[in-house]
């Protein structure tokens, strides 16, 4: 398991959770890190916002 | 921003309206197709098809999004038929470097740590936002940009991307991670904290 202080690892998990289901261990690790880390909470929110934006845009692509 | 359907546009008006979009269309097609001429043809076909179908366009999305969507559809189709698609070479040394954004102990470096984004939620339906977004994406190193657009523009699952490009899922996740970090930073600098967008 990665050191709890690794923001770099946290960003890897934040990214991968958009592409696959994280394991229970990874999820708990990430949640704990986010509780402790202000910068990563912000990054996580922004990643989620961009994911949502892209999803909305794909829906827009299908409309006419 | 209200969508302006351009239904009564003359061909010249339509072309004028679409002209600023053309570089993004070309960049998108070139990223995925083997030959530049095929990319230009794909864009040309997309514009002809848009012009012919303009009457059917009801303005439920912006004209630019709709036209971009026609090209997207065409590229997805070419991937399905493995036709005209570029081969892909995974080379880790050509990925964008984001390791330097973290300190030795893997905390964020202060100057690379995320900033607060001012009023992010109102911006997403804005064509100008997508202009900046696409420029950020197309300025990523080529293979990074390619994987990211397959995932987020075309909506491919990572398994489909791996199959199409013959790379491992691990490589795919590495590329997407770097792409998202870079894109986040690019949008922060050029949109979310840019002076002209502050309320």
PDB file of C-alpha atoms in Angstrom, chain A residues 2-3 5-9 11-12 15-16 18-20 37 39-40 42-43 46-47 49-54 56-58 60-64, chain B residues 57-58 60-61 65-66 68-69 72 99 102 106-108 113-117 120-121 130 133-134 151-153 155 158 173 176-177 180 184 187:
ATOM      1  CA  UNK A   2       1.202   3.498  -0.852  1.00  0.00           C
ATOM      2  CA  UNK A   3       2.180   5.970   1.841  1.00  0.00           C
ATOM      3  CA  UNK A   5       0.730  11.163   2.242  1.00  0.00           C
ATOM      4  CA  UNK A   6       1.210  10.545  -1.512  1.00  0.00           C
ATOM      5  CA  UNK A   7      -0.779  13.135  -3.457  1.00  0.00           C
ATOM      6  CA  UNK A   8       0.642  11.705  -6.636  1.00  0.00           C
ATOM      7  CA  UNK A   9      -0.874   8.312  -5.929  1.00  0.00           C
ATOM      8  CA  UNK A  11      -4.356  11.679  -8.348  1.00  0.00           C
ATOM      9  CA  UNK A  12      -3.742   8.304 -10.023  1.00  0.00           C
ATOM     10  CA  UNK A  15      -8.168   9.432 -12.521  1.00  0.00           C
ATOM     11  CA  UNK A  16      -8.602   5.656 -12.549  1.00  0.00           C
ATOM     12  CA  UNK A  18     -13.272   7.353 -13.969  1.00  0.00           C
ATOM     13  CA  UNK A  19     -12.114   4.331 -15.964  1.00  0.00           C
ATOM     14  CA  UNK A  20     -12.570   1.324 -13.691  1.00  0.00           C
ATOM     15  CA  UNK A  37      -5.577  16.703   2.016  1.00  0.00           C
ATOM     16  CA  UNK A  39      -5.265  20.187  -2.409  1.00  0.00           C
ATOM     17  CA  UNK A  40      -6.390  16.717  -3.446  1.00  0.00           C
ATOM     18  CA  UNK A  42      -9.911  20.331  -4.792  1.00  0.00           C
ATOM     19  CA  UNK A  43      -8.296  18.276  -7.551  1.00  0.00           C
ATOM     20  CA  UNK A  46     -12.217  19.416 -10.566  1.00  0.00           C
ATOM     21  CA  UNK A  47     -11.633  15.992 -12.126  1.00  0.00           C
ATOM     22  CA  UNK A  49     -16.418  18.397 -12.913  1.00  0.00           C
ATOM     23  CA  UNK A  50     -14.470  17.758 -16.114  1.00  0.00           C
ATOM     24  CA  UNK A  51     -15.780  14.199 -16.298  1.00  0.00           C
ATOM     25  CA  UNK A  52     -19.346  15.459 -15.953  1.00  0.00           C
ATOM     26  CA  UNK A  53     -18.745  18.154 -18.562  1.00  0.00           C
ATOM     27  CA  UNK A  54     -17.442  15.620 -21.081  1.00  0.00           C
ATOM     28  CA  UNK A  56     -22.838  16.177 -20.985  1.00  0.00           C
ATOM     29  CA  UNK A  57     -21.031  17.107 -24.151  1.00  0.00           C
ATOM     30  CA  UNK A  58     -21.272  13.553 -25.492  1.00  0.00           C
ATOM     31  CA  UNK A  60     -25.077  17.088 -26.773  1.00  0.00           C
ATOM     32  CA  UNK A  61     -23.230  15.463 -29.695  1.00  0.00           C
ATOM     33  CA  UNK A  62     -26.107  13.034 -30.132  1.00  0.00           C
ATOM     34  CA  UNK A  63     -28.758  15.775 -30.291  1.00  0.00           C
ATOM     35  CA  UNK A  64     -29.690  17.768 -33.338  1.00  0.00           C
TER      36      UNK A  64
ATOM     37  CA  UNK B  57     -30.849  20.653 -37.130  1.00  0.00           C
ATOM     38  CA  UNK B  58     -33.248  21.840 -34.458  1.00  0.00           C
ATOM     39  CA  UNK B  60     -30.959  21.447 -29.311  1.00  0.00           C
ATOM     40  CA  UNK B  61     -27.204  21.808 -29.062  1.00  0.00           C
ATOM     41  CA  UNK B  65     -21.247  21.019 -31.132  1.00  0.00           C
ATOM     42  CA  UNK B  66     -23.571  19.481 -33.690  1.00  0.00           C
ATOM     43  CA  UNK B  68     -18.221  18.460 -34.227  1.00  0.00           C
ATOM     44  CA  UNK B  69     -20.558  15.576 -33.384  1.00  0.00           C
ATOM     45  CA  UNK B  72     -16.996  12.369 -34.138  1.00  0.00           C
ATOM     46  CA  UNK B  99       6.144  13.937 -11.973  1.00  0.00           C
ATOM     47  CA  UNK B 102       5.061  16.653  -6.992  1.00  0.00           C
ATOM     48  CA  UNK B 106       4.899  13.067  -3.388  1.00  0.00           C
ATOM     49  CA  UNK B 107       3.022  16.082  -2.021  1.00  0.00           C
ATOM     50  CA  UNK B 108       1.968  18.750  -4.528  1.00  0.00           C
ATOM     51  CA  UNK B 113      -1.288  22.656  -6.527  1.00  0.00           C
ATOM     52  CA  UNK B 114      -4.883  23.167  -7.714  1.00  0.00           C
ATOM     53  CA  UNK B 115      -6.365  26.652  -7.244  1.00  0.00           C
ATOM     54  CA  UNK B 116      -9.932  27.499  -6.478  1.00  0.00           C
ATOM     55  CA  UNK B 117     -12.049  27.707  -9.656  1.00  0.00           C
ATOM     56  CA  UNK B 120     -17.129  26.662 -12.695  1.00  0.00           C
ATOM     57  CA  UNK B 121     -20.641  25.335 -13.165  1.00  0.00           C
ATOM     58  CA  UNK B 130     -15.224  24.102 -25.424  1.00  0.00           C
ATOM     59  CA  UNK B 133     -10.993  22.956 -23.722  1.00  0.00           C
ATOM     60  CA  UNK B 134     -10.244  21.534 -27.185  1.00  0.00           C
ATOM     61  CA  UNK B 151     -12.091   8.154 -23.944  1.00  0.00           C
ATOM     62  CA  UNK B 152     -13.804  11.498 -23.413  1.00  0.00           C
ATOM     63  CA  UNK B 153     -14.877  12.736 -26.869  1.00  0.00           C
ATOM     64  CA  UNK B 155     -16.832   7.773 -25.101  1.00  0.00           C
ATOM     65  CA  UNK B 158     -10.642   1.727 -21.701  1.00  0.00           C
ATOM     66  CA  UNK B 173      -4.572   4.458 -17.293  1.00  0.00           C
ATOM     67  CA  UNK B 176      -5.276   9.186 -19.035  1.00  0.00           C
ATOM     68  CA  UNK B 177      -3.876  10.153 -15.634  1.00  0.00           C
ATOM     69  CA  UNK B 180      -6.255  14.750 -16.873  1.00  0.00           C
ATOM     70  CA  UNK B 184      -6.837  20.398 -15.331  1.00  0.00           C
ATOM     71  CA  UNK B 187      -8.047  24.884 -18.016  1.00  0.00           C
TER      72      UNK B 187
END
